[in-house]
Amino acid sequence: MSRCKINVCIRLLKELYGELPSKTKKVLWILIQQNIVTFDQSKRSGLEYTIDTDHVLWRLRFPKYIYCAKALYGDAAELLVEELLHEGQGVIGNVVQKVTDKLNEALETAGHTRIQSSLVRDKFSSLVRTHFLQRCPNPVRDAKQRVISLENPAQSETLFVLPLMDVDDVSTSKRKRSVDDSTQPIKKIKTEGSSSVQDDVVYWRINFERFHQHFRDQAIIDAVSKKIDKKASEIVRTMLRLSEVKTDPFAEVTLPLSFTEIFQSLSKDHGMTKLVLDQYLSIISDDSAGFITKVGESGGGMFVVNMLKVLTALCTAHVESVVQERFGSKCLRIFRVLLLKKQIEQKQIEDYAMIPAKEAKEMLYSLLEENFITFTEVSKTVDHAPSRTYYLFNVHLIHVTRMLLEHTYKAAANAMVRREMEVNEHKRLLDKQERVEAIISTLEQDDETQKEEIEQMITPPERVQLEKVKVAVNKLDNCEIQLDDTIFLLETYLAYTMKPPPVKPSKT
C-alpha cells in the first residue's frame, strides 16, 4: 500500500475516533464493530487481525451513501443507512425501532400522524432485496473456512436472505403492527432456503460495493447524457437497472438485453415509441465511445453495455483534463495523438499534432519527465547505437492512472491536514461560538432581548474571523469531496483492468 493512502487512513481514523483508548481489547472491539478490522483463525498464533484500509477510506463517502438511499427509497431508508453507518452493524429490530422513533419524533414536531414500524421494516427489506444491505459474515463459519457452522449444520446462510416475516410483510402489506408490538422480541422465524433463525442474532451492515456499483452506473448515465442527450441516458439507465443485480459487478459487459425487454421496461413518461428507441440504440451503438454494442438479432436485437469501454473513456477524459491543466492545450494535442496512434515516432508526432519540431520536442520530454508518456527502443542492430535506433513514444494509461491516484491521495491527505490546522488555530473562538449557540438554544423563543445580549458576547472582529474560518473549512470539505470523486473513478477503472481472467473448468 502506498504511503499517501496510509496517511489518509490515519487522518480519517484520528478524525473519527480521536485518541483511541489504550486498552487493546476495547480498540479491537470498536474497529471490528465498525467493519474496519477483520479477524481469522490461525494455526500458529490463534486469532489474526487485519485492518481493511478500504473501509477506512470509504468513510469519506458516508454522506453520499445516505443521500443515495434517500433519493432511491425516501426518508426512512436514509435514516436506516445513517444508523447502520453510525453503528457499523445492527440487528433488524433495534435499527428499525430507532429509526421509527426518530421519524415519529420529527412527525410529532411537525404536527403529523405517527407511523408504524412496519413501514420502516418494509424499507429495510427493500434495501436488502436490492443488495444495499447485507448480513454480516458468520465468524464461526469463517473460522472453519466458510463451511457450515458446527452449531447449526442445517443453516445455509446467504448474505441477502430476508426472514420470512419480512417477505410476507412486503408482499401482502396487510399485517399491521403497532409501535409497541414491534418492540417485542422475535423468537423464531424461517428464512428462504434455510432453517429457523432468530432475527435478533442476525447482524446487518452496509454493502458498500453495491453503493459503488450505483455510483458507477450514475457516472455512466451522466456521461451518456453529456455526449448524446437525456433520452439516450434514460435508455442506458434502464439497461443498467435491468442487469444491476444479475451481472457480475466487474464484468466487462452487462448481460444481453433484448429490444423488447428494454422497450417494455422504459418509463412511459418519456413517450418513446419503438421507432424512436430503435433510432437511439443505433446512435448509441455507433458512437465512438462504445457505450452499447449490438450482439444479436433475436427479440428485435440484443444489446449490452460495455462497462470497461465506458470507464476507460471516463478515465481517459480525466487524465486529458490533468494534462491540459498542467502542460497546456498543445501538450494535450500530443497526448491525444499518442492515445490514438499507440506507438509513434517523434517526427510523426510533429506531423499529426501540427506543432513545430523544436516545440514538440520540448513538450514530449516534459510529458516524459512527469511520467505521463513512455518510449520503447527498437534497434536495427545489436549494439543499440542511437543513430540506428527507433524511439517509439506511447501512453500506458494504467500506469498514468496509478500515478494520478497516488497524487490524489496525497492531495486528500494535505486537505485534511490543512483543515485540522485551521480548526486548531481558531479552536478557542469556535468553542466560544458553540457555547453561545448552546445557551441561545435553551432560551425561550419569545425572549429576543436576552438572545441579542448573548449574541453580543461575540465581538464584530470575532464574527469576521469566524466567517473566514467557515469559508476556508467549507472549501476544504468540498475539495475532499471532489478528490474522492476522482479517487472513485480511477480506482473503479483500475479494478476493471486488474480483474483476473475467469478460471476454466478442468476436464475430467
Short mmCIF file of C-alpha atoms in Angstrom, two decimals:
data_model
loop_
_atom_site.label_atom_id
_atom_site.label_comp_id
_atom_site.label_asym_id
_atom_site.label_seq_id
_atom_site.Cartn_x
_atom_site.Cartn_y
_atom_site.Cartn_z
CA MET A 1 0.00 0.00 0.00
CA SER A 2 1.22 3.49 -0.82
CA ARG A 3 2.37 5.90 1.90
CA CYS A 4 -0.17 8.52 0.76
CA LYS A 5 -3.04 6.04 1.13
CA ILE A 6 -1.85 5.11 4.64
CA ASN A 7 -1.69 8.80 5.59
CA VAL A 8 -5.31 9.31 4.51
CA CYS A 9 -6.40 6.26 6.57
CA ILE A 10 -4.59 7.54 9.66
CA ARG A 11 -6.11 11.01 9.31
CA LEU A 12 -9.63 9.60 8.91
CA LEU A 13 -9.28 7.31 11.95
CA LYS A 14 -7.98 10.18 14.06
CA GLU A 15 -10.84 12.48 12.98
CA LEU A 16 -13.48 9.82 13.62
CA TYR A 17 -12.30 8.34 16.91
CA GLY A 18 -9.65 10.76 18.21
CA GLU A 19 -7.08 9.19 20.50
CA LEU A 20 -8.40 5.66 20.93
CA PRO A 21 -8.33 4.01 24.37
CA SER A 22 -5.09 2.38 25.37
CA LYS A 23 -6.75 -0.96 26.06
CA THR A 24 -6.17 -3.16 23.04
CA LYS A 25 -9.29 -5.24 23.58
CA LYS A 26 -11.58 -2.20 23.56
CA VAL A 27 -9.85 -0.75 20.49
CA LEU A 28 -10.31 -4.01 18.58
CA TRP A 29 -13.97 -4.21 19.64
CA ILE A 30 -14.63 -0.72 18.27
CA LEU A 31 -12.81 -1.37 14.99
CA ILE A 32 -14.48 -4.77 14.43
CA GLN A 33 -17.89 -3.26 15.16
CA GLN A 34 -17.18 -0.57 12.55
CA ASN A 35 -16.03 -3.20 9.97
CA ILE A 36 -12.53 -1.69 9.91
CA VAL A 37 -10.78 -4.75 11.36
CA THR A 38 -11.43 -8.39 10.48
CA PHE A 39 -10.13 -11.49 12.22
CA ASP A 40 -9.36 -15.03 11.19
CA GLN A 41 -8.22 -18.23 12.88
CA SER A 42 -4.53 -19.05 12.51
CA LYS A 43 -2.98 -22.42 13.32
CA ARG A 44 0.25 -20.80 14.50
CA SER A 45 -0.82 -17.79 16.59
CA GLY A 46 -4.53 -18.15 17.28
CA LEU A 47 -6.59 -15.19 16.04
CA GLU A 48 -5.04 -12.86 13.48
CA TYR A 49 -6.42 -9.34 12.99
CA THR A 50 -6.31 -7.44 9.68
CA ILE A 51 -7.19 -3.81 9.05
CA ASP A 52 -9.28 -3.12 5.95
CA THR A 53 -7.99 0.21 4.67
CA ASP A 54 -10.73 0.42 2.05
CA HIS A 55 -13.39 0.61 4.76
CA VAL A 56 -11.48 3.48 6.36
CA LEU A 57 -11.21 5.40 3.09
CA TRP A 58 -14.87 4.80 2.25
CA ARG A 59 -15.83 6.89 5.27
CA LEU A 60 -15.26 9.92 3.06
CA ARG A 61 -18.34 8.77 1.12
CA PHE A 62 -20.73 8.34 4.04
CA PRO A 63 -22.77 11.45 3.07
CA LYS A 64 -23.09 10.07 -0.48
CA TYR A 65 -24.38 6.72 0.77
CA ILE A 66 -27.02 8.46 2.88
CA TYR A 67 -28.10 10.78 0.06
CA CYS A 68 -28.27 7.85 -2.38
CA ALA A 69 -30.57 5.88 -0.05
CA LYS A 70 -32.83 8.91 0.34
CA ALA A 71 -33.00 9.53 -3.41
CA LEU A 72 -33.89 5.89 -4.12
CA TYR A 73 -36.17 4.91 -1.21
CA GLY A 74 -37.08 8.01 0.80
CA ASP A 75 -36.54 9.37 4.30
CA ALA A 76 -36.90 6.07 6.16
CA ALA A 77 -34.18 4.45 4.05
CA GLU A 78 -31.98 7.49 4.61
CA LEU A 79 -32.22 7.09 8.39
CA LEU A 80 -31.72 3.32 8.16
CA VAL A 81 -28.47 3.73 6.22
CA GLU A 82 -27.36 6.55 8.52
CA GLU A 83 -27.99 4.40 11.61
CA LEU A 84 -26.07 1.42 10.22
CA LEU A 85 -23.19 3.64 9.12
CA HIS A 86 -23.03 5.11 12.62
CA GLU A 87 -23.27 1.79 14.45
CA GLY A 88 -21.32 -0.31 11.94
CA GLN A 89 -23.54 -3.35 12.48
CA GLY A 90 -27.01 -3.91 13.89
CA VAL A 91 -29.99 -6.27 14.13
CA ILE A 92 -33.22 -5.53 12.30
CA GLY A 93 -35.35 -5.00 15.40
CA ASN A 94 -33.06 -2.44 17.07
CA VAL A 95 -32.32 -0.48 13.89
CA VAL A 96 -35.96 -0.34 12.79
CA GLN A 97 -37.11 0.76 16.25
CA LYS A 98 -34.53 3.57 16.48
CA VAL A 99 -35.42 4.89 13.02
CA THR A 100 -39.15 4.67 13.76
CA ASP A 101 -38.67 6.71 16.95
CA LYS A 102 -36.69 9.36 15.08
CA LEU A 103 -39.31 9.64 12.35
CA ASN A 104 -42.19 9.82 14.82
CA GLU A 105 -40.41 12.49 16.82
CA ALA A 106 -39.98 14.59 13.68
CA LEU A 107 -43.58 13.98 12.60
CA GLU A 108 -44.97 14.98 16.00
CA THR A 109 -42.94 18.18 15.95
CA ALA A 110 -44.37 19.00 12.51
CA GLY A 111 -47.90 18.10 13.65
CA HIS A 112 -48.27 14.95 11.50
CA THR A 113 -49.54 11.45 12.31
CA ARG A 114 -47.17 8.86 13.72
CA ILE A 115 -46.11 5.93 11.53
CA GLN A 116 -45.86 2.23 12.32
CA SER A 117 -42.57 0.37 12.44
CA SER A 118 -43.82 -2.00 9.71
CA LEU A 119 -43.34 0.80 7.15
CA VAL A 120 -39.70 1.23 8.18
CA ARG A 121 -39.24 -2.54 8.15
CA ASP A 122 -40.54 -2.63 4.57
CA LYS A 123 -37.85 -0.09 3.58
CA PHE A 124 -35.25 -2.24 5.29
CA SER A 125 -36.45 -5.24 3.28
CA SER A 126 -36.30 -3.23 0.04
CA LEU A 127 -32.69 -2.26 0.74
CA VAL A 128 -31.80 -5.92 1.40
CA ARG A 129 -33.57 -7.19 -1.73
CA THR A 130 -31.65 -4.70 -3.88
CA HIS A 131 -28.40 -5.69 -2.08
CA PHE A 132 -27.73 -2.30 -0.47
CA LEU A 133 -27.75 -4.07 2.91
CA GLN A 134 -26.27 -7.47 3.67
CA ARG A 135 -25.78 -9.88 6.52
CA CYS A 136 -22.53 -9.69 8.45
CA PRO A 137 -20.19 -12.66 7.92
CA ASN A 138 -20.59 -15.52 10.37
CA PRO A 139 -17.39 -15.73 12.50
CA VAL A 140 -17.89 -19.44 13.22
CA ARG A 141 -18.33 -20.26 9.54
CA ASP A 142 -15.37 -18.10 8.51
CA ALA A 143 -13.18 -19.72 11.17
CA LYS A 144 -13.96 -23.12 9.63
CA GLN A 145 -13.00 -21.85 6.15
CA ARG A 146 -16.54 -20.94 5.22
CA VAL A 147 -18.07 -24.34 5.90
CA ILE A 148 -21.43 -24.65 7.59
CA SER A 149 -21.37 -23.80 11.28
CA LEU A 150 -20.94 -26.77 13.61
CA GLU A 151 -23.51 -25.24 15.94
CA ASN A 152 -26.23 -25.40 13.31
CA PRO A 153 -25.36 -27.71 10.40
CA ALA A 154 -28.76 -27.21 8.74
CA GLN A 155 -28.25 -23.46 8.38
CA SER A 156 -27.03 -22.36 4.94
CA GLU A 157 -26.83 -18.61 5.37
CA THR A 158 -26.56 -16.23 2.43
CA LEU A 159 -25.78 -12.54 2.53
CA PHE A 160 -29.12 -11.31 1.18
CA VAL A 161 -31.66 -13.71 2.72
CA LEU A 162 -34.56 -11.98 4.45
CA PRO A 163 -36.52 -13.56 7.31
CA LEU A 164 -39.83 -14.94 6.09
CA MET A 165 -41.69 -12.39 8.23
CA ASP A 166 -40.17 -9.52 6.23
CA VAL A 167 -41.05 -11.15 2.91
CA ASP A 168 -44.67 -11.63 3.96
CA ASP A 169 -44.91 -8.03 5.18
CA VAL A 170 -43.65 -6.66 1.88
CA SER A 171 -45.75 -8.89 -0.37
CA THR A 172 -49.10 -8.55 1.39
CA SER A 173 -48.78 -5.21 3.26
CA LYS A 174 -51.81 -6.34 5.26
CA ARG A 175 -50.17 -7.15 8.55
CA LYS A 176 -50.32 -4.11 10.79
CA ARG A 177 -48.28 -3.87 13.93
CA SER A 178 -48.29 -1.08 16.44
CA VAL A 179 -45.10 0.62 17.60
CA ASP A 180 -45.38 -1.14 20.95
CA ASP A 181 -45.81 -4.56 19.30
CA SER A 182 -42.70 -4.06 17.18
CA THR A 183 -40.54 -3.82 20.29
CA GLN A 184 -41.44 -7.38 21.36
CA PRO A 185 -38.60 -9.86 20.72
CA ILE A 186 -38.97 -12.16 17.74
CA LYS A 187 -38.42 -15.72 18.82
CA LYS A 188 -38.02 -17.94 15.77
CA ILE A 189 -38.72 -17.28 12.12
CA LYS A 190 -37.80 -19.07 8.96
CA THR A 191 -35.70 -17.74 6.13
CA GLU A 192 -35.88 -18.53 2.45
CA GLY A 193 -33.93 -21.69 1.79
CA SER A 194 -32.74 -22.12 5.37
CA SER A 195 -33.87 -23.42 8.72
CA SER A 196 -35.25 -21.40 11.59
CA VAL A 197 -33.13 -18.49 12.75
CA GLN A 198 -33.54 -15.81 15.37
CA ASP A 199 -33.96 -12.30 13.96
CA ASP A 200 -32.14 -10.83 16.96
CA VAL A 201 -28.90 -12.73 16.29
CA VAL A 202 -28.58 -11.83 12.60
CA TYR A 203 -26.47 -8.71 12.23
CA TRP A 204 -26.71 -6.48 9.15
CA ARG A 205 -24.39 -3.91 7.65
CA ILE A 206 -23.99 -1.68 4.61
CA ASN A 207 -22.99 -3.34 1.34
CA PHE A 208 -20.55 -0.67 0.15
CA GLU A 209 -19.82 -2.44 -3.14
CA ARG A 210 -23.49 -2.17 -4.14
CA PHE A 211 -23.47 1.58 -3.49
CA HIS A 212 -20.27 1.87 -5.53
CA GLN A 213 -21.97 -0.04 -8.33
CA HIS A 214 -24.80 2.51 -8.25
CA PHE A 215 -22.30 5.42 -8.32
CA ARG A 216 -20.54 3.78 -11.27
CA ASP A 217 -23.82 3.41 -13.14
CA GLN A 218 -24.71 7.04 -12.41
CA ALA A 219 -21.35 8.19 -13.80
CA ILE A 220 -22.02 6.22 -16.99
CA ILE A 221 -25.53 7.69 -17.28
CA ASP A 222 -24.19 11.23 -16.84
CA ALA A 223 -21.54 10.58 -19.49
CA VAL A 224 -24.17 9.40 -21.99
CA SER A 225 -26.36 12.43 -21.19
CA LYS A 226 -23.48 14.84 -21.86
CA LYS A 227 -22.34 13.03 -25.02
CA ILE A 228 -25.77 12.47 -26.63
CA ASP A 229 -28.86 13.66 -24.72
CA LYS A 230 -31.14 12.87 -21.78
CA LYS A 231 -33.32 10.33 -23.63
CA ALA A 232 -30.25 8.30 -24.53
CA SER A 233 -29.16 8.35 -20.89
CA GLU A 234 -32.60 7.06 -19.81
CA ILE A 235 -32.21 4.11 -22.19
CA VAL A 236 -28.81 3.28 -20.69
CA ARG A 237 -30.27 3.76 -17.18
CA THR A 238 -32.99 1.21 -17.98
CA MET A 239 -30.45 -1.30 -19.29
CA LEU A 240 -28.25 -0.90 -16.21
CA ARG A 241 -31.25 -1.25 -13.89
CA LEU A 242 -32.36 -4.47 -15.59
CA SER A 243 -28.94 -6.06 -15.21
CA GLU A 244 -27.67 -4.49 -11.96
CA VAL A 245 -28.27 -7.49 -9.68
CA LYS A 246 -27.84 -10.23 -12.31
CA THR A 247 -24.50 -9.11 -13.75
CA ASP A 248 -21.13 -9.64 -12.08
CA PRO A 249 -20.10 -6.21 -10.68
CA PHE A 250 -16.75 -6.39 -12.50
CA ALA A 251 -17.96 -7.89 -15.78
CA GLU A 252 -16.68 -6.05 -18.85
CA VAL A 253 -20.17 -6.10 -20.38
CA THR A 254 -23.65 -6.49 -18.93
CA LEU A 255 -25.96 -9.39 -19.66
CA PRO A 256 -27.56 -9.16 -23.14
CA LEU A 257 -30.96 -7.46 -23.16
CA SER A 258 -33.47 -7.69 -25.98
CA PHE A 259 -35.03 -4.70 -27.71
CA THR A 260 -38.47 -5.82 -26.50
CA GLU A 261 -37.32 -6.10 -22.88
CA ILE A 262 -35.77 -2.62 -22.96
CA PHE A 263 -38.88 -1.08 -24.52
CA GLN A 264 -41.24 -2.68 -22.00
CA SER A 265 -39.09 -1.51 -19.07
CA LEU A 266 -38.76 2.11 -20.22
CA SER A 267 -40.77 4.65 -18.29
CA LYS A 268 -43.90 5.74 -20.16
CA ASP A 269 -43.26 9.34 -19.09
CA HIS A 270 -40.65 9.70 -21.83
CA GLY A 271 -43.20 8.89 -24.53
CA MET A 272 -40.68 6.85 -26.54
CA THR A 273 -42.03 4.74 -29.40
CA LYS A 274 -40.37 1.62 -30.77
CA LEU A 275 -39.12 3.55 -33.80
CA VAL A 276 -37.53 6.25 -31.65
CA LEU A 277 -35.96 3.64 -29.35
CA ASP A 278 -34.51 1.79 -32.34
CA GLN A 279 -33.00 5.03 -33.65
CA TYR A 280 -31.49 5.90 -30.27
CA LEU A 281 -30.00 2.42 -29.84
CA SER A 282 -28.41 2.73 -33.29
CA ILE A 283 -26.97 6.16 -32.44
CA ILE A 284 -25.56 4.98 -29.10
CA SER A 285 -24.12 1.81 -30.67
CA ASP A 286 -22.40 3.77 -33.46
CA ASP A 287 -20.89 6.34 -31.08
CA SER A 288 -17.09 6.31 -30.85
CA ALA A 289 -17.21 5.89 -27.05
CA GLY A 290 -18.78 2.43 -27.50
CA PHE A 291 -21.39 2.76 -24.74
CA ILE A 292 -23.58 -0.01 -26.20
CA THR A 293 -22.90 -2.91 -28.56
CA LYS A 294 -25.40 -4.96 -30.53
CA VAL A 295 -24.59 -8.66 -30.01
CA GLY A 296 -27.57 -10.46 -31.58
CA GLU A 297 -30.76 -10.20 -33.60
CA SER A 298 -33.26 -12.17 -31.50
CA GLY A 299 -36.09 -10.28 -29.80
CA GLY A 300 -35.64 -7.27 -32.07
CA GLY A 301 -31.91 -7.15 -31.30
CA MET A 302 -29.73 -7.99 -28.28
CA PHE A 303 -27.70 -5.20 -26.67
CA VAL A 304 -25.05 -4.98 -23.93
CA VAL A 305 -23.49 -2.05 -22.08
CA ASN A 306 -19.69 -2.00 -22.44
CA MET A 307 -18.68 -1.21 -18.87
CA LEU A 308 -14.92 -1.40 -19.43
CA LYS A 309 -15.01 0.77 -22.57
CA VAL A 310 -17.12 3.44 -20.87
CA LEU A 311 -14.91 3.52 -17.76
CA THR A 312 -11.82 3.70 -19.96
CA ALA A 313 -13.32 6.68 -21.79
CA LEU A 314 -14.16 8.40 -18.48
CA CYS A 315 -10.69 7.76 -17.07
CA THR A 316 -9.05 8.96 -20.30
CA ALA A 317 -11.09 12.17 -20.22
CA HIS A 318 -9.96 12.82 -16.66
CA VAL A 319 -6.29 12.20 -17.49
CA GLU A 320 -6.59 14.51 -20.51
CA SER A 321 -8.01 17.29 -18.31
CA VAL A 322 -5.00 16.92 -15.98
CA VAL A 323 -2.59 17.11 -18.93
CA GLN A 324 -4.28 20.25 -20.22
CA GLU A 325 -4.21 21.96 -16.82
CA ARG A 326 -0.55 21.14 -16.18
CA PHE A 327 1.02 21.39 -19.63
CA GLY A 328 -1.40 23.31 -21.87
CA SER A 329 -3.54 22.60 -24.93
CA LYS A 330 -0.62 21.76 -27.27
CA CYS A 331 0.64 19.05 -24.95
CA LEU A 332 -2.90 17.72 -24.79
CA ARG A 333 -2.90 17.53 -28.58
CA ILE A 334 0.31 15.45 -28.48
CA PHE A 335 -1.12 13.25 -25.71
CA ARG A 336 -4.26 12.54 -27.77
CA VAL A 337 -2.18 11.68 -30.81
CA LEU A 338 -0.28 9.13 -28.74
CA LEU A 339 -3.53 7.66 -27.38
CA LEU A 340 -4.87 7.34 -30.92
CA LYS A 341 -1.76 6.02 -32.68
CA LYS A 342 -0.45 3.87 -29.77
CA GLN A 343 3.24 3.68 -30.91
CA ILE A 344 4.68 6.59 -32.92
CA GLU A 345 7.98 8.36 -33.61
CA GLN A 346 8.79 11.97 -32.77
CA LYS A 347 8.70 13.10 -36.43
CA GLN A 348 5.27 11.58 -36.92
CA ILE A 349 4.03 13.25 -33.73
CA GLU A 350 5.11 16.64 -35.12
CA ASP A 351 3.20 15.99 -38.34
CA TYR A 352 0.00 14.65 -36.75
CA ALA A 353 -0.16 17.29 -34.00
CA MET A 354 0.90 20.08 -36.40
CA ILE A 355 3.42 21.51 -33.94
CA PRO A 356 6.93 22.79 -34.86
CA ALA A 357 9.76 20.31 -34.28
CA LYS A 358 11.53 22.26 -31.52
CA GLU A 359 8.33 22.95 -29.60
CA ALA A 360 7.10 19.38 -30.00
CA LYS A 361 10.41 18.02 -28.71
CA GLU A 362 10.24 20.19 -25.56
CA MET A 363 6.67 19.18 -24.87
CA LEU A 364 7.37 15.49 -25.43
CA TYR A 365 10.19 15.47 -22.94
CA SER A 366 8.15 17.46 -20.43
CA LEU A 367 5.49 14.75 -20.56
CA LEU A 368 8.19 12.08 -20.41
CA GLU A 369 9.81 13.68 -17.38
CA GLU A 370 6.50 13.68 -15.48
CA ASN A 371 5.83 10.02 -16.47
CA PHE A 372 2.71 10.78 -18.50
CA ILE A 373 4.26 9.07 -21.53
CA THR A 374 6.92 6.40 -22.09
CA PHE A 375 9.02 5.27 -25.03
CA THR A 376 10.23 1.97 -26.46
CA GLU A 377 13.63 1.46 -28.10
CA VAL A 378 13.64 -0.56 -31.34
CA SER A 379 17.22 -1.02 -32.51
CA LYS A 380 18.25 -2.07 -36.01
CA THR A 381 21.49 -3.56 -34.70
CA VAL A 382 22.57 -5.46 -31.61
CA ASP A 383 24.75 -2.62 -30.30
CA HIS A 384 21.70 -0.32 -29.77
CA ALA A 385 23.50 2.68 -31.25
CA PRO A 386 21.28 5.81 -31.01
CA SER A 387 21.73 6.60 -34.70
CA ARG A 388 20.39 3.17 -35.65
CA THR A 389 17.55 3.01 -33.09
CA TYR A 390 13.88 3.97 -33.40
CA TYR A 391 12.29 5.65 -30.35
CA LEU A 392 8.56 4.97 -30.28
CA PHE A 393 6.55 7.09 -27.83
CA ASN A 394 3.37 5.73 -26.24
CA VAL A 395 0.91 6.19 -23.37
CA HIS A 396 0.43 3.45 -20.76
CA LEU A 397 -2.96 4.50 -19.41
CA ILE A 398 -2.92 2.11 -16.44
CA HIS A 399 0.44 3.42 -15.19
CA VAL A 400 -0.68 7.03 -15.63
CA THR A 401 -3.88 6.27 -13.74
CA ARG A 402 -1.96 4.76 -10.82
CA MET A 403 0.32 7.80 -10.71
CA LEU A 404 -2.64 10.21 -10.66
CA LEU A 405 -4.35 8.10 -7.98
CA GLU A 406 -1.23 8.43 -5.82
CA HIS A 407 -1.22 12.21 -6.33
CA THR A 408 -4.93 12.38 -5.49
CA TYR A 409 -4.44 10.53 -2.20
CA LYS A 410 -1.61 12.91 -1.36
CA ALA A 411 -3.84 15.92 -2.10
CA ALA A 412 -6.63 14.46 0.08
CA ALA A 413 -4.21 13.99 2.98
CA ASN A 414 -2.94 17.57 2.55
CA ALA A 415 -6.52 18.89 2.58
CA MET A 416 -7.21 17.04 5.84
CA VAL A 417 -4.04 18.41 7.43
CA ARG A 418 -4.91 21.94 6.32
CA ARG A 419 -8.46 21.68 7.68
CA GLU A 420 -7.21 20.32 11.01
CA MET A 421 -4.75 23.21 11.24
CA GLU A 422 -7.49 25.78 10.54
CA VAL A 423 -9.69 24.32 13.27
CA ASN A 424 -6.89 24.07 15.83
CA GLU A 425 -5.72 27.64 15.22
CA HIS A 426 -9.19 29.02 15.96
CA LYS A 427 -10.30 26.40 18.48
CA ARG A 428 -10.88 28.92 21.27
CA LEU A 429 -13.09 31.08 19.06
CA LEU A 430 -15.02 28.09 17.72
CA ASP A 431 -15.62 26.78 21.25
CA LYS A 432 -16.90 30.20 22.28
CA GLN A 433 -19.36 30.26 19.37
CA GLU A 434 -20.55 26.77 20.26
CA ARG A 435 -21.18 27.76 23.89
CA VAL A 436 -23.12 30.87 22.80
CA GLU A 437 -25.28 28.84 20.41
CA ALA A 438 -25.94 26.27 23.15
CA ILE A 439 -27.11 28.99 25.55
CA ILE A 440 -29.37 30.56 22.90
CA SER A 441 -30.96 27.20 22.08
CA THR A 442 -32.02 26.77 25.73
CA LEU A 443 -33.81 30.13 25.85
CA GLU A 444 -37.47 30.60 25.05
CA GLN A 445 -38.32 31.74 21.54
CA ASP A 446 -40.10 34.92 22.70
CA ASP A 447 -37.13 36.21 24.70
CA GLU A 448 -35.49 38.17 21.85
CA THR A 449 -33.85 40.78 24.10
CA GLN A 450 -31.86 38.24 26.07
CA LYS A 451 -30.86 36.46 22.84
CA GLU A 452 -29.42 39.67 21.43
CA GLU A 453 -27.45 40.28 24.62
CA ILE A 454 -25.93 36.80 24.49
CA GLU A 455 -25.12 37.13 20.77
CA GLN A 456 -23.18 40.31 21.55
CA MET A 457 -20.73 38.20 23.56
CA ILE A 458 -19.06 37.54 20.18
CA THR A 459 -17.49 40.82 19.02
CA PRO A 460 -17.69 42.02 15.36
CA PRO A 461 -13.99 41.24 14.69
CA GLU A 462 -14.55 37.73 16.04
CA ARG A 463 -17.56 37.29 13.76
CA VAL A 464 -15.45 38.31 10.75
CA GLN A 465 -12.79 35.78 11.75
CA LEU A 466 -15.38 33.06 12.26
CA GLU A 467 -16.79 33.71 8.81
CA LYS A 468 -13.31 33.38 7.28
CA VAL A 469 -12.74 30.09 9.09
CA LYS A 470 -16.13 28.80 7.97
CA VAL A 471 -15.41 29.66 4.32
CA ALA A 472 -11.96 28.03 4.48
CA VAL A 473 -13.27 24.83 6.10
CA ASN A 474 -16.14 24.59 3.59
CA LYS A 475 -13.69 24.94 0.70
CA LEU A 476 -11.52 22.19 2.13
CA ASP A 477 -14.58 19.96 2.65
CA ASN A 478 -15.63 20.48 -0.98
CA CYS A 479 -12.07 19.77 -2.04
CA GLU A 480 -12.15 16.43 -0.22
CA ILE A 481 -15.47 15.52 -1.87
CA GLN A 482 -14.14 16.30 -5.36
CA LEU A 483 -10.93 14.41 -4.67
CA ASP A 484 -12.94 11.41 -3.52
CA ASP A 485 -14.91 11.53 -6.78
CA THR A 486 -11.62 11.36 -8.65
CA ILE A 487 -10.36 8.53 -6.44
CA PHE A 488 -13.56 6.56 -7.05
CA LEU A 489 -13.33 6.92 -10.83
CA LEU A 490 -9.64 5.98 -11.02
CA GLU A 491 -9.98 3.04 -8.62
CA THR A 492 -13.03 1.70 -10.44
CA TYR A 493 -11.17 1.77 -13.76
CA LEU A 494 -8.15 0.03 -12.22
CA ALA A 495 -10.40 -2.60 -10.60
CA TYR A 496 -11.80 -3.50 -14.03
CA THR A 497 -8.38 -3.62 -15.71
CA MET A 498 -6.79 -5.70 -12.92
CA LYS A 499 -9.61 -8.25 -12.74
CA PRO A 500 -8.13 -11.78 -13.09
CA PRO A 501 -9.29 -13.85 -16.06
CA PRO A 502 -12.00 -16.46 -15.40
CA VAL A 503 -10.76 -19.90 -14.36
CA LYS A 504 -11.50 -22.55 -16.95
CA PRO A 505 -13.11 -25.73 -15.61
CA SER A 506 -10.79 -28.71 -15.56
CA LYS A 507 -11.55 -31.62 -17.85
CA THR A 508 -12.43 -34.81 -16.09
#
